């Protein structure tokens, strides 16, 4: 269920609305009377995107993601080049159900904030007061990070870990250098970095490391300064090819 909030950024109003959504879920007449619907979160997840399609992608992933890591999600859509539109906010529930019975068991929450033009830079000021206290905060930044980005700067100062995906970078080499330069700044010393694309390479990295488990090969390890991986992708069935 998604509820559009009025022109208010009052934290108490948002928290009250979230509590009412949870209570409404817990009072579901179709739910098992003996089953408790738990409102839980183990972390805060901030997500920043610049396109509607990216926000749709995030929404599709959240059900699976919050099943593994229950979180308070604050999704921000900022379009700095678009016509000025002040911040709009909505709240909704993310419910996990028992796979066998279909009964709701776990309740998480998402707060979506959208802004355009000159109001984009105000998104952190609206989102950060809604971060649940005493929990780790992760920032999933869907753009290439740049030190000059004021929105990124404000969010990083309140973040424990930045999550990026270098596969989405338009200029991978330049953008990765920018990431490296960004974290040369002292004010971001507290922030860890995770690259989703690096995680995708785990299989290849493990395969390479296993090769040197053979003692006879280890003497060659010091001479390795680059690795080239050639592979043949599986052929796609015609039904798997996008039109």
Coordinates of C-alpha atoms in Angstrom, one line a residue:
X1 CA 0.0 0.0 0.0
X2 CA 1.3 3.4 -1.0
X3 CA 0.1 6.7 0.6
X4 CA 1.0 10.1 -0.9
X5 CA 1.7 12.6 1.8
X6 CA 0.7 16.2 1.7
X7 CA 3.2 19.1 1.4
X8 CA 4.8 18.3 4.7
X9 CA 8.3 17.1 5.6
X10 CA 7.4 16.8 9.3
X11 CA 9.2 13.8 10.7
X12 CA 6.4 13.2 13.3
X13 CA 3.8 13.1 10.6
X14 CA 5.8 10.6 8.6
X15 CA 6.5 8.4 11.5
X16 CA 2.8 8.4 12.6
X17 CA 1.7 7.5 9.1
X18 CA 4.2 4.6 9.0
X19 CA 2.9 3.4 12.4
X20 CA -0.6 3.5 11.1
X21 CA 0.3 1.5 8.0
X22 CA 1.9 -1.2 10.2
X23 CA -1.1 -1.3 12.5
X24 CA -3.4 -1.6 9.5
X25 CA -1.3 -4.5 8.2
X26 CA -1.4 -6.2 11.6
X27 CA -5.2 -5.9 11.7
X28 CA -5.6 -7.6 8.3
X29 CA -8.9 -9.6 8.7
X30 CA -7.5 -12.3 6.4
X31 CA -4.4 -12.8 8.6
X32 CA -4.0 -15.7 11.1
X33 CA -5.1 -14.4 14.5
X34 CA -2.2 -16.1 16.2
X35 CA 0.4 -14.8 13.7
X36 CA 2.3 -11.6 14.7
X37 CA 3.3 -9.2 11.9
X38 CA 6.7 -7.9 13.0
X39 CA 7.8 -4.4 12.1
X40 CA 11.6 -4.8 11.8
X41 CA 14.7 -3.2 10.4
X42 CA 18.4 -4.0 10.8
X43 CA 19.7 -1.1 8.7
X44 CA 18.8 2.1 6.8
X45 CA 19.1 1.9 3.0
X46 CA 19.3 5.2 1.2
X47 CA 18.9 5.0 -2.6
X48 CA 19.5 7.8 -5.0
X49 CA 18.5 7.6 -8.7
X50 CA 18.0 10.2 -11.5
X51 CA 15.5 8.4 -13.7
X52 CA 12.0 7.0 -13.3
X53 CA 13.1 3.7 -14.8
X54 CA 15.8 3.3 -12.2
X55 CA 13.3 4.0 -9.4
X56 CA 11.0 1.3 -10.9
X57 CA 14.0 -1.1 -10.9
X58 CA 14.7 -0.4 -7.2
X59 CA 11.0 -1.0 -6.3
X60 CA 11.1 -4.4 -8.0
X61 CA 14.2 -5.4 -6.1
X62 CA 13.1 -4.2 -2.6
X63 CA 10.9 -7.2 -1.9
X64 CA 13.7 -9.7 -2.3
X65 CA 16.3 -7.4 -0.7
X66 CA 14.3 -6.6 2.4
X67 CA 13.6 -10.3 2.9
X68 CA 17.3 -10.8 3.4
X69 CA 18.1 -7.5 5.1
X70 CA 15.0 -5.9 6.6
X71 CA 15.5 -2.1 6.3
X72 CA 14.0 1.3 6.4
X73 CA 14.3 2.3 2.8
X74 CA 14.5 5.9 1.7
X75 CA 14.4 6.1 -2.1
X76 CA 15.2 9.5 -3.6
X77 CA 14.5 10.4 -7.2
X78 CA 16.3 13.6 -8.2
X79 CA 16.2 15.2 -11.7
X80 CA 18.4 18.3 -11.6
X81 CA 17.9 19.2 -15.3
X82 CA 14.1 19.0 -15.2
X83 CA 11.6 21.8 -14.5
X84 CA 11.6 22.9 -10.8
X85 CA 9.2 20.8 -8.7
X86 CA 9.4 20.8 -4.9
X87 CA 9.8 17.6 -2.9
X88 CA 7.0 15.1 -3.0
X89 CA 6.9 12.3 -0.5
X90 CA 5.0 9.0 -0.2
X91 CA 5.2 6.0 2.2
X92 CA 4.4 2.4 1.6
X93 CA 4.7 -1.0 3.2
X94 CA 6.9 -3.9 2.1
X95 CA 5.4 -7.1 3.5
X96 CA 7.1 -10.5 3.5
X97 CA 4.8 -13.5 3.6
X98 CA 5.2 -17.1 4.6
X99 CA 5.9 -19.1 1.4
X100 CA 3.8 -22.0 2.6
X101 CA 0.7 -20.2 4.0
X102 CA 0.9 -16.8 2.4
X103 CA 0.4 -15.2 5.8
X104 CA 2.1 -11.9 6.3
X105 CA 5.1 -12.2 8.8
X106 CA 7.5 -9.3 8.3
X107 CA 6.8 -5.6 7.7
X108 CA 9.3 -3.1 6.3
X109 CA 8.8 0.4 5.1
X110 CA 9.8 2.6 2.2
X111 CA 9.7 6.3 2.0
X112 CA 10.0 7.8 -1.5
X113 CA 11.0 11.4 -2.1
X114 CA 11.0 13.0 -5.5
X115 CA 12.3 16.4 -6.6
X116 CA 13.3 18.3 -9.7
X117 CA 15.4 21.2 -10.7
X118 CA 16.7 23.4 -7.9
X119 CA 14.9 21.4 -5.2
X120 CA 17.0 18.2 -5.8
X121 CA 19.8 19.6 -3.6
X122 CA 17.3 19.7 -0.7
X123 CA 16.5 15.9 -0.8
X124 CA 19.2 15.0 1.8
X125 CA 17.8 17.5 4.2
X126 CA 14.4 15.9 3.9
X127 CA 15.5 12.3 3.9
X128 CA 18.2 12.2 6.7
X129 CA 15.9 13.2 9.6
X130 CA 13.9 10.1 8.7
X131 CA 16.9 7.7 9.1
X132 CA 16.2 5.2 11.9
X133 CA 18.7 5.9 14.8
X134 CA 21.3 3.5 16.0
X135 CA 21.4 1.4 12.8
X136 CA 24.0 1.2 10.1
X137 CA 23.2 3.3 7.0
X138 CA 23.9 2.3 3.5
X139 CA 23.8 4.6 0.5
X140 CA 23.1 3.0 -2.9
X141 CA 24.2 5.6 -5.4
X142 CA 23.0 4.7 -8.9
X143 CA 25.1 7.5 -10.6
X144 CA 28.8 7.8 -11.0
X145 CA 30.0 9.4 -7.8
X146 CA 31.6 12.8 -8.2
X147 CA 33.1 14.9 -5.4
X148 CA 31.5 18.1 -6.7
X149 CA 27.9 16.6 -6.3
X150 CA 26.4 18.4 -3.3
X151 CA 23.7 15.8 -2.8
X152 CA 26.2 13.0 -2.6
X153 CA 28.4 15.0 -0.2
X154 CA 25.5 15.5 2.2
X155 CA 24.4 11.9 2.1
X156 CA 27.9 10.5 2.5
X157 CA 28.4 12.4 5.7
X158 CA 25.6 10.4 7.2
X159 CA 26.5 7.1 5.6
X160 CA 28.5 4.1 6.8
X161 CA 28.9 2.4 3.4
X162 CA 28.5 3.5 -0.2
X163 CA 27.2 1.0 -2.7
X164 CA 28.0 1.6 -6.4
X165 CA 27.8 -0.5 -9.6
X166 CA 30.7 0.3 -11.9
X167 CA 29.0 -1.7 -14.6
X168 CA 26.6 1.3 -15.0
X169 CA 29.4 3.9 -15.3
X170 CA 29.4 5.7 -18.7
X171 CA 33.2 6.2 -18.5
X172 CA 34.4 3.3 -16.2
X173 CA 38.1 4.3 -16.0
X174 CA 37.5 8.0 -15.4
X175 CA 34.6 7.3 -13.0
X176 CA 36.6 4.7 -10.9
X177 CA 39.4 7.3 -10.6
X178 CA 36.9 9.8 -9.4
X179 CA 35.7 7.3 -6.8
X180 CA 39.3 6.8 -5.6
X181 CA 39.8 10.6 -5.4
X182 CA 36.6 11.0 -3.6
X183 CA 37.7 8.7 -0.8
X184 CA 41.0 10.5 -0.5
X185 CA 39.1 13.2 1.3
X186 CA 39.3 13.1 5.1
X187 CA 35.6 13.8 5.7
X188 CA 34.7 10.4 4.1
X189 CA 37.2 8.3 6.1
X190 CA 34.3 6.6 8.0
X191 CA 32.6 5.4 4.8
X192 CA 33.3 1.9 3.3
X193 CA 32.8 1.2 -0.4
X194 CA 31.1 -1.8 -2.1
X195 CA 31.0 -2.3 -5.9
X196 CA 28.2 -4.6 -7.1
X197 CA 30.2 -5.3 -10.3
X198 CA 33.2 -6.4 -8.2
X199 CA 30.9 -8.8 -6.4
X200 CA 29.7 -10.3 -9.7
X201 CA 33.4 -11.2 -10.4
X202 CA 33.6 -13.3 -7.3
X203 CA 33.5 -16.6 -9.3
X204 CA 36.4 -15.5 -11.5
X205 CA 38.4 -14.2 -8.6
X206 CA 37.9 -17.5 -6.7
X207 CA 38.9 -19.5 -9.8
X208 CA 42.1 -17.5 -10.2
X209 CA 43.0 -17.8 -6.5
X210 CA 42.3 -21.6 -6.5
X211 CA 44.9 -22.0 -9.3
X212 CA 47.6 -20.9 -6.9
X213 CA 46.5 -23.4 -4.3
X214 CA 48.8 -25.7 -6.1
X215 CA 52.2 -25.2 -4.4
X216 CA 54.2 -25.6 -7.6
X217 CA 52.4 -22.6 -9.2
X218 CA 53.0 -20.1 -6.4
X219 CA 56.4 -19.2 -7.6
X220 CA 54.8 -17.6 -10.7
X221 CA 52.4 -15.5 -8.6
X222 CA 54.8 -12.6 -8.1
X223 CA 55.2 -12.2 -11.9
X224 CA 51.5 -11.7 -12.5
X225 CA 50.6 -8.0 -13.0
X226 CA 47.4 -8.4 -15.2
X227 CA 44.9 -11.1 -16.0
X228 CA 42.8 -11.4 -19.2
X229 CA 39.7 -13.6 -19.1
X230 CA 38.3 -14.9 -22.4
X231 CA 35.0 -16.8 -22.3
X232 CA 32.2 -17.9 -24.6
X233 CA 28.7 -16.9 -23.4
X234 CA 25.9 -19.4 -23.6
X235 CA 23.8 -19.1 -26.7
X236 CA 20.5 -17.4 -26.1
X237 CA 17.2 -19.0 -27.2
X238 CA 15.2 -16.9 -29.6
X239 CA 12.6 -16.4 -26.9
X240 CA 15.3 -14.8 -24.6
X241 CA 16.2 -12.1 -27.1
X242 CA 14.5 -8.8 -26.5
X243 CA 12.6 -7.4 -29.6

